[in-house]
PDB file of C-alpha atoms in Angstrom:
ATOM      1  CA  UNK A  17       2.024 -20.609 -21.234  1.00 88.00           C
ATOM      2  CA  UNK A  18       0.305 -17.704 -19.249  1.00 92.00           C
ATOM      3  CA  UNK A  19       2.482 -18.864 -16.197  1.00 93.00           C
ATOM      4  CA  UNK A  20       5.754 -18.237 -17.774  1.00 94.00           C
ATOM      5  CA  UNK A  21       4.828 -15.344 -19.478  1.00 94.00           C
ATOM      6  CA  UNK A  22       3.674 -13.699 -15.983  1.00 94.00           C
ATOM      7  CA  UNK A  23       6.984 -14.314 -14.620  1.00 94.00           C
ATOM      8  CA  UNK A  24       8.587 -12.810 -17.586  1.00 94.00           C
ATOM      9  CA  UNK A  25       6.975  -9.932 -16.862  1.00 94.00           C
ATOM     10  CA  UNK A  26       7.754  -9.690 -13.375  1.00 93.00           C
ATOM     11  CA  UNK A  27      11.293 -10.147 -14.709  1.00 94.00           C
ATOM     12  CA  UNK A  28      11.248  -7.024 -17.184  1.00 94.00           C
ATOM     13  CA  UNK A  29       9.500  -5.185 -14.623  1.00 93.00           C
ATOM     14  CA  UNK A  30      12.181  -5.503 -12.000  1.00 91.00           C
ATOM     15  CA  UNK A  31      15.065  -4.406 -15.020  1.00 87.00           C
ATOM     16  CA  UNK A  32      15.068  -0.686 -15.903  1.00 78.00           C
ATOM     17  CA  UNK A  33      13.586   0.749 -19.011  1.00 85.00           C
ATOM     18  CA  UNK A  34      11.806  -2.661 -19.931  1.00 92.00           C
ATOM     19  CA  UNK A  35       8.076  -1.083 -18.672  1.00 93.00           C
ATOM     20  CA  UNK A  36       6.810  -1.392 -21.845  1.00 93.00           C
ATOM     21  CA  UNK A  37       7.954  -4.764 -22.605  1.00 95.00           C
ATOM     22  CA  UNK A  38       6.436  -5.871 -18.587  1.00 96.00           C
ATOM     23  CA  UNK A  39       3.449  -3.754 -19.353  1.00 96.00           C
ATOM     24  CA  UNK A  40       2.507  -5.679 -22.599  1.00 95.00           C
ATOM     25  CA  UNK A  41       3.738  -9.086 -21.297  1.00 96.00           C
ATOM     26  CA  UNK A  42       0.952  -7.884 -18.411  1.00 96.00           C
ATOM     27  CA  UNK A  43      -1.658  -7.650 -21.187  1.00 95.00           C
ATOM     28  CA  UNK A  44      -1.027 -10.824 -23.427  1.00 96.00           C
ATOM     29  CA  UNK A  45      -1.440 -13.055 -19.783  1.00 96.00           C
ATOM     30  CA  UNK A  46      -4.381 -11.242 -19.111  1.00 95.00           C
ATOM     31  CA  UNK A  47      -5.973 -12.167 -22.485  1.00 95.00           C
ATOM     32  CA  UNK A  48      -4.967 -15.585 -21.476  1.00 96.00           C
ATOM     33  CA  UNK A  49      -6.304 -16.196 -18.462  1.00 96.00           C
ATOM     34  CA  UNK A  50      -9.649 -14.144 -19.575  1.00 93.00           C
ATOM     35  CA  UNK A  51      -9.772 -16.752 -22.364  1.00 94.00           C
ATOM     36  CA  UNK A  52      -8.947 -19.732 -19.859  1.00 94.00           C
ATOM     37  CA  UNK A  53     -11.327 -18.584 -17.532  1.00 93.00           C
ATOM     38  CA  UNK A  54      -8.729 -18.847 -14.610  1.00 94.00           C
ATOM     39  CA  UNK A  55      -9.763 -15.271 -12.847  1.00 92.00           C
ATOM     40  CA  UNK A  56      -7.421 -15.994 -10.065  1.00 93.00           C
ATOM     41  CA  UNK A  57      -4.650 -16.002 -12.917  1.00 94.00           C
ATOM     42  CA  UNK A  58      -6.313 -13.282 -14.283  1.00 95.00           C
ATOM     43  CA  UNK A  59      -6.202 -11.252 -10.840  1.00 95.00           C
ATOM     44  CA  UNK A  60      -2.646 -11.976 -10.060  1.00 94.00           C
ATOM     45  CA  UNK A  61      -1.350 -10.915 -13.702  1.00 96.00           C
ATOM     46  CA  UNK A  62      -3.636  -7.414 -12.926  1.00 96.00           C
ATOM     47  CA  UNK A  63      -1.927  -7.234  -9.587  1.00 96.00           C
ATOM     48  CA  UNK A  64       1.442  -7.375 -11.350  1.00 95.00           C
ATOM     49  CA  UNK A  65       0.617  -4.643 -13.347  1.00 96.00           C
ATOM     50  CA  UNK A  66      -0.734  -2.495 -11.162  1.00 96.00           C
ATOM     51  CA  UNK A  67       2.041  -3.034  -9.036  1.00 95.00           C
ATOM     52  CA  UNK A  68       4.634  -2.203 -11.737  1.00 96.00           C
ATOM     53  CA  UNK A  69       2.577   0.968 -12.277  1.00 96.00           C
ATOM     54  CA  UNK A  70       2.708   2.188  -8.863  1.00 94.00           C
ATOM     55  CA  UNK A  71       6.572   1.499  -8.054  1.00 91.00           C
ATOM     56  CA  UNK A  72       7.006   3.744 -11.480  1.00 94.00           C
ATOM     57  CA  UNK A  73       4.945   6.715 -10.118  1.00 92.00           C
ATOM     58  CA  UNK A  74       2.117   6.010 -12.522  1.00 96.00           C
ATOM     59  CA  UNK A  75      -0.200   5.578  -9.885  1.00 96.00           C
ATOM     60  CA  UNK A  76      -3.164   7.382 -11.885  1.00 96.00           C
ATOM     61  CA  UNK A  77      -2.784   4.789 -14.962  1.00 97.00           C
ATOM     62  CA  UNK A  78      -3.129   1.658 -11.526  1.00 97.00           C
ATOM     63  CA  UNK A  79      -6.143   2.807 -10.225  1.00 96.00           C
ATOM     64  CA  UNK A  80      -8.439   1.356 -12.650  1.00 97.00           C
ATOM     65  CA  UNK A  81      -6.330  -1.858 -12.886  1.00 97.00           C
ATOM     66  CA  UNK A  82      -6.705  -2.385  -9.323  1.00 98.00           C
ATOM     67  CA  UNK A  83     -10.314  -1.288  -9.455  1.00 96.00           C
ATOM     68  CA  UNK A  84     -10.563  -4.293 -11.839  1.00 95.00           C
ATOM     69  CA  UNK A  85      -8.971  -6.959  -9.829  1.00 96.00           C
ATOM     70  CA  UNK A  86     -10.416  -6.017  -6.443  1.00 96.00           C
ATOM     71  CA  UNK A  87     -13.387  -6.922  -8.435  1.00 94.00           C
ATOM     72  CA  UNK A  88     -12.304  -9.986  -9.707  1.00 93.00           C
ATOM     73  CA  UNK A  89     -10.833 -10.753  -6.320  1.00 95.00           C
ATOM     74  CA  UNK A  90     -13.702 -10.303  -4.698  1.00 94.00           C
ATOM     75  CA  UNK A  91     -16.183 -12.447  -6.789  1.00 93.00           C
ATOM     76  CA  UNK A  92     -13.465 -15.388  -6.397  1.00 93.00           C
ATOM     77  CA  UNK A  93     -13.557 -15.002  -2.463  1.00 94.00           C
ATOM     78  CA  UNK A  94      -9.670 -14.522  -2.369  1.00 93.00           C
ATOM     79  CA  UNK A  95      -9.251 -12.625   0.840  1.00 95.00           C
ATOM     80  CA  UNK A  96      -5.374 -12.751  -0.068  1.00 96.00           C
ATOM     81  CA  UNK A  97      -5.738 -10.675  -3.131  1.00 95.00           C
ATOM     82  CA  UNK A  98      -8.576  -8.327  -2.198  1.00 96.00           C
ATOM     83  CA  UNK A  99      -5.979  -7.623   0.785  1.00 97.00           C
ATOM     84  CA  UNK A 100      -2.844  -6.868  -1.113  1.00 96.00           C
ATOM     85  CA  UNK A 101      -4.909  -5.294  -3.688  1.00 97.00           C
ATOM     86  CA  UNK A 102      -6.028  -2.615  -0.962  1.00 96.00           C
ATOM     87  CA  UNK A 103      -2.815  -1.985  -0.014  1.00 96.00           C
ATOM     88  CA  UNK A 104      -1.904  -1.212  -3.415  1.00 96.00           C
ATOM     89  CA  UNK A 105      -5.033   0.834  -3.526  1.00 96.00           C
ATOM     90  CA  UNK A 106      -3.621   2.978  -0.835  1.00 94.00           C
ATOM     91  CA  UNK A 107      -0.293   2.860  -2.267  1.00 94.00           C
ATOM     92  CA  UNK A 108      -1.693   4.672  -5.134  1.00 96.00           C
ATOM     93  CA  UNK A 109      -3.865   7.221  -3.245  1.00 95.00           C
ATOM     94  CA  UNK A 110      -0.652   8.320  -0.992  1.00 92.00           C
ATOM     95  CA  UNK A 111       1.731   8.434  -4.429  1.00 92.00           C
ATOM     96  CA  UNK A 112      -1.258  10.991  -5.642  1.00 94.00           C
ATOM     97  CA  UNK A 113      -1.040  13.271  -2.502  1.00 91.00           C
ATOM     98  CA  UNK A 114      -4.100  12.038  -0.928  1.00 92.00           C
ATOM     99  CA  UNK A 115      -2.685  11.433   2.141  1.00 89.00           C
ATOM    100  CA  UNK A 116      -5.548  10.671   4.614  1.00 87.00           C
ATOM    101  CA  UNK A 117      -7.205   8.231   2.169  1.00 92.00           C
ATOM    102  CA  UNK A 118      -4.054   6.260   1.739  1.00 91.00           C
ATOM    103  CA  UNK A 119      -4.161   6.212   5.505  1.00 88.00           C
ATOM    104  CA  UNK A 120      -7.589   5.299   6.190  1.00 91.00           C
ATOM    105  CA  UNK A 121      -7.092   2.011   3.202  1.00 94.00           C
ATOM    106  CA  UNK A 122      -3.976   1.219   4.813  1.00 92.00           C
ATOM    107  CA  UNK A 123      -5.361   0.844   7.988  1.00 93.00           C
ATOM    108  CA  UNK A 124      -8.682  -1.109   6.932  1.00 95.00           C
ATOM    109  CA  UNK A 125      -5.642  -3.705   5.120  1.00 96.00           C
ATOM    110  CA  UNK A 126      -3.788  -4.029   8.186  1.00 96.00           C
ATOM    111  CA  UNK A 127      -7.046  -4.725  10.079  1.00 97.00           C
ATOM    112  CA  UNK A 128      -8.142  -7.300   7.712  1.00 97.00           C
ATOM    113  CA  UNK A 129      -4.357  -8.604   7.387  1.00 97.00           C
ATOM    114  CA  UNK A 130      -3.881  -9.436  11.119  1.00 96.00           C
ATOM    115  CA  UNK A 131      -7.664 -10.475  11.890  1.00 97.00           C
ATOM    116  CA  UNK A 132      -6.666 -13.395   8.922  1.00 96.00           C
ATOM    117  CA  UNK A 133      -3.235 -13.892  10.117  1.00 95.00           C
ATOM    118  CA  UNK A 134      -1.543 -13.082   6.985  1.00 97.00           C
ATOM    119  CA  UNK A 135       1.445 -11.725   8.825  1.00 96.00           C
ATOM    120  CA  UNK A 136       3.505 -10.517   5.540  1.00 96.00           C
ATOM    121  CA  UNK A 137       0.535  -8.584   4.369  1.00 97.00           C
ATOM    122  CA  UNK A 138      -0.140  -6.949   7.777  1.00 97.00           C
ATOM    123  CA  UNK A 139       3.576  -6.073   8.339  1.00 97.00           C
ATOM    124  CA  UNK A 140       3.592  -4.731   5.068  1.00 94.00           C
ATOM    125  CA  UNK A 141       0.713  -2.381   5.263  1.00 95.00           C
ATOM    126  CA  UNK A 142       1.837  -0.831   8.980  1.00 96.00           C
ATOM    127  CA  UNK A 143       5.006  -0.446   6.695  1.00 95.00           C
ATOM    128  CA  UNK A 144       3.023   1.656   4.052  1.00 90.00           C
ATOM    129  CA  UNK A 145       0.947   3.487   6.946  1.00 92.00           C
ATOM    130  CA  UNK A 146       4.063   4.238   8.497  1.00 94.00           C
ATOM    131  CA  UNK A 147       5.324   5.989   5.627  1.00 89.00           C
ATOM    132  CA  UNK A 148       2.326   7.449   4.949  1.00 88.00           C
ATOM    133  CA  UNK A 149       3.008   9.224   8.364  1.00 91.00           C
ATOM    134  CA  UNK A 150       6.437   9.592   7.438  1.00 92.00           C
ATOM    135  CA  UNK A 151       5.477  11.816   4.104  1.00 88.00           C
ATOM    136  CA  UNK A 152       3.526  14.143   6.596  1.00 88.00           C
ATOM    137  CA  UNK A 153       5.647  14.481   8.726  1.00 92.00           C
ATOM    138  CA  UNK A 154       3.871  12.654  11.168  1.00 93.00           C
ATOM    139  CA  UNK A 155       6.930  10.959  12.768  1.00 95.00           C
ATOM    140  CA  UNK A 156       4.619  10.441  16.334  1.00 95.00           C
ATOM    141  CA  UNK A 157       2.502   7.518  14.152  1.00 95.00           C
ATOM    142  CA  UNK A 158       5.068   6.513  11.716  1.00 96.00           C
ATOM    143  CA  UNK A 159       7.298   5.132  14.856  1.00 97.00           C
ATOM    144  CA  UNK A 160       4.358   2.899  16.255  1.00 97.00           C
ATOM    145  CA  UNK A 161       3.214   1.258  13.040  1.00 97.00           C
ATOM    146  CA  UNK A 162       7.047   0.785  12.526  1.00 98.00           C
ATOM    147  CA  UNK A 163       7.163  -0.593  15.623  1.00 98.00           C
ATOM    148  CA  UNK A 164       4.111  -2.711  15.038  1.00 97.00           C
ATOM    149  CA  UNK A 165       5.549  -4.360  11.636  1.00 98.00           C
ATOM    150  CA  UNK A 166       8.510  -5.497  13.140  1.00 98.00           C
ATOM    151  CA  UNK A 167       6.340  -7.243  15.760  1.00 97.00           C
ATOM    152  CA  UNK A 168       4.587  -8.465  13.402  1.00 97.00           C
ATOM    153  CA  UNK A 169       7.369  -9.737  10.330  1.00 97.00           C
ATOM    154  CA  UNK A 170       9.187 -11.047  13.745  1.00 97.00           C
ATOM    155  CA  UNK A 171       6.615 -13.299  14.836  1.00 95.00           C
ATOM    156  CA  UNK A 172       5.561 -14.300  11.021  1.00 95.00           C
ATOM    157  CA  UNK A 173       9.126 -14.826  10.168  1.00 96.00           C
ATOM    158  CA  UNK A 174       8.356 -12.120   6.874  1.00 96.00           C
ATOM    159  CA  UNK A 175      12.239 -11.303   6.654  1.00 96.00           C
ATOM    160  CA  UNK A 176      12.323  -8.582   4.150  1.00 96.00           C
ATOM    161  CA  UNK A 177       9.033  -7.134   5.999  1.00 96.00           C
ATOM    162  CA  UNK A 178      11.837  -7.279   8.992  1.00 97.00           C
ATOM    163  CA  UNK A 179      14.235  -5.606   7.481  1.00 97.00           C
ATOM    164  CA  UNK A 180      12.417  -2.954   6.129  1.00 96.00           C
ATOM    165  CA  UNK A 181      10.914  -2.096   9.305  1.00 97.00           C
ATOM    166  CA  UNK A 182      14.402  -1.857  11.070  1.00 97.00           C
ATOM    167  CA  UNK A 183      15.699   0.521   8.265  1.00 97.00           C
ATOM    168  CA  UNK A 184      12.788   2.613   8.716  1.00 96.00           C
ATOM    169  CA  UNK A 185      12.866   2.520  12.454  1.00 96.00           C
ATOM    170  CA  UNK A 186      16.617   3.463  11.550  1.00 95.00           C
ATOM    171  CA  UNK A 187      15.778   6.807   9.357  1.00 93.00           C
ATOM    172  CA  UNK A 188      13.173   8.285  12.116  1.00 93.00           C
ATOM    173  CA  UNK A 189      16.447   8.221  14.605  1.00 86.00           C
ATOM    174  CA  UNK A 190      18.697   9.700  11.831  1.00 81.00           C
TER     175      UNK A 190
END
């Protein structure tokens, strides 16, 4: 079942030093859902990768996975994932030092996020901007989009969003 085996991935991928066991549960789903024709299946397990990839500073090795599923996300019409897949797209440029890129993707998400009212993704892409700000040293914009994703995760009721954008709030006053 390409379900179960998604979440099993997810599941390694959260434990430390099972990457490799995520990464090819990852692969096996993808060849099932490629088989099954179920692209949005296909998308999410590519999202799940690519997301595992980033959080373990292997944002070089993402890039073409998320490449791929904006694609795929794109040709299905699934503002959702094209969405969160930017924001791991800028993810990935800001882990790489490209600051200003990360910045400009993040934004674009956010603005796409909030004009369709998918509060958890917009709250968490001021979150990335505002680190991205953060990593410069640009504490003058990281406080705003801070600001701004609290507003947001508030009104959307996105707790962890909230919480994250209190504890941020909370390290620029440190």
């Amino acid at each position: 079942n390409a379900a179960a085996k998604l979440r099993l991935g997810f599941i390694l991928g959260r434990r430390g030093g099972q990457d490799d066991a995520a990464l090819q549960a990852f692969a096996e789903v993808e060849k099932l859902y490629e088989a099954s024709s179920d692209y949005e299946g296909l998308t999410e397990a590519l999202i799940q990768r690519a997301n595992l990839l980033n959080r373990r500073n292997r944002a070089a090795e993402a890039e073409p996975v998320i490449d791929k599923a904006l694609g795929a996300a794109k040709s299905l019409g699934s503002r959702y994932q094209e969405i969160r897949l930017q924001l791991l797209q800028g993810v990935a440029a800001r882990s790489q030092g490209h600051f200003d890129i990360a910045g400009n993707i993040a934004q674009k998400a956010v603005d796409a996020a909030i004009a369709e009212d998918m509060d958890n993704l917009a709250a968490s892409g001021l979150l990335d901007l505002g680190n991205s700000y953060v990593i410069r040293g640009d504490f003058s914009n990281a406080e705003p989009a801070f600001h701004r994703a609290l507003d947001i995760a508030r009104r959307g009721k996105v707790r962890p969003s909230e919480a994250r954008a209190k504890a941020s709030l909370g390290s620029l006053y440190e």
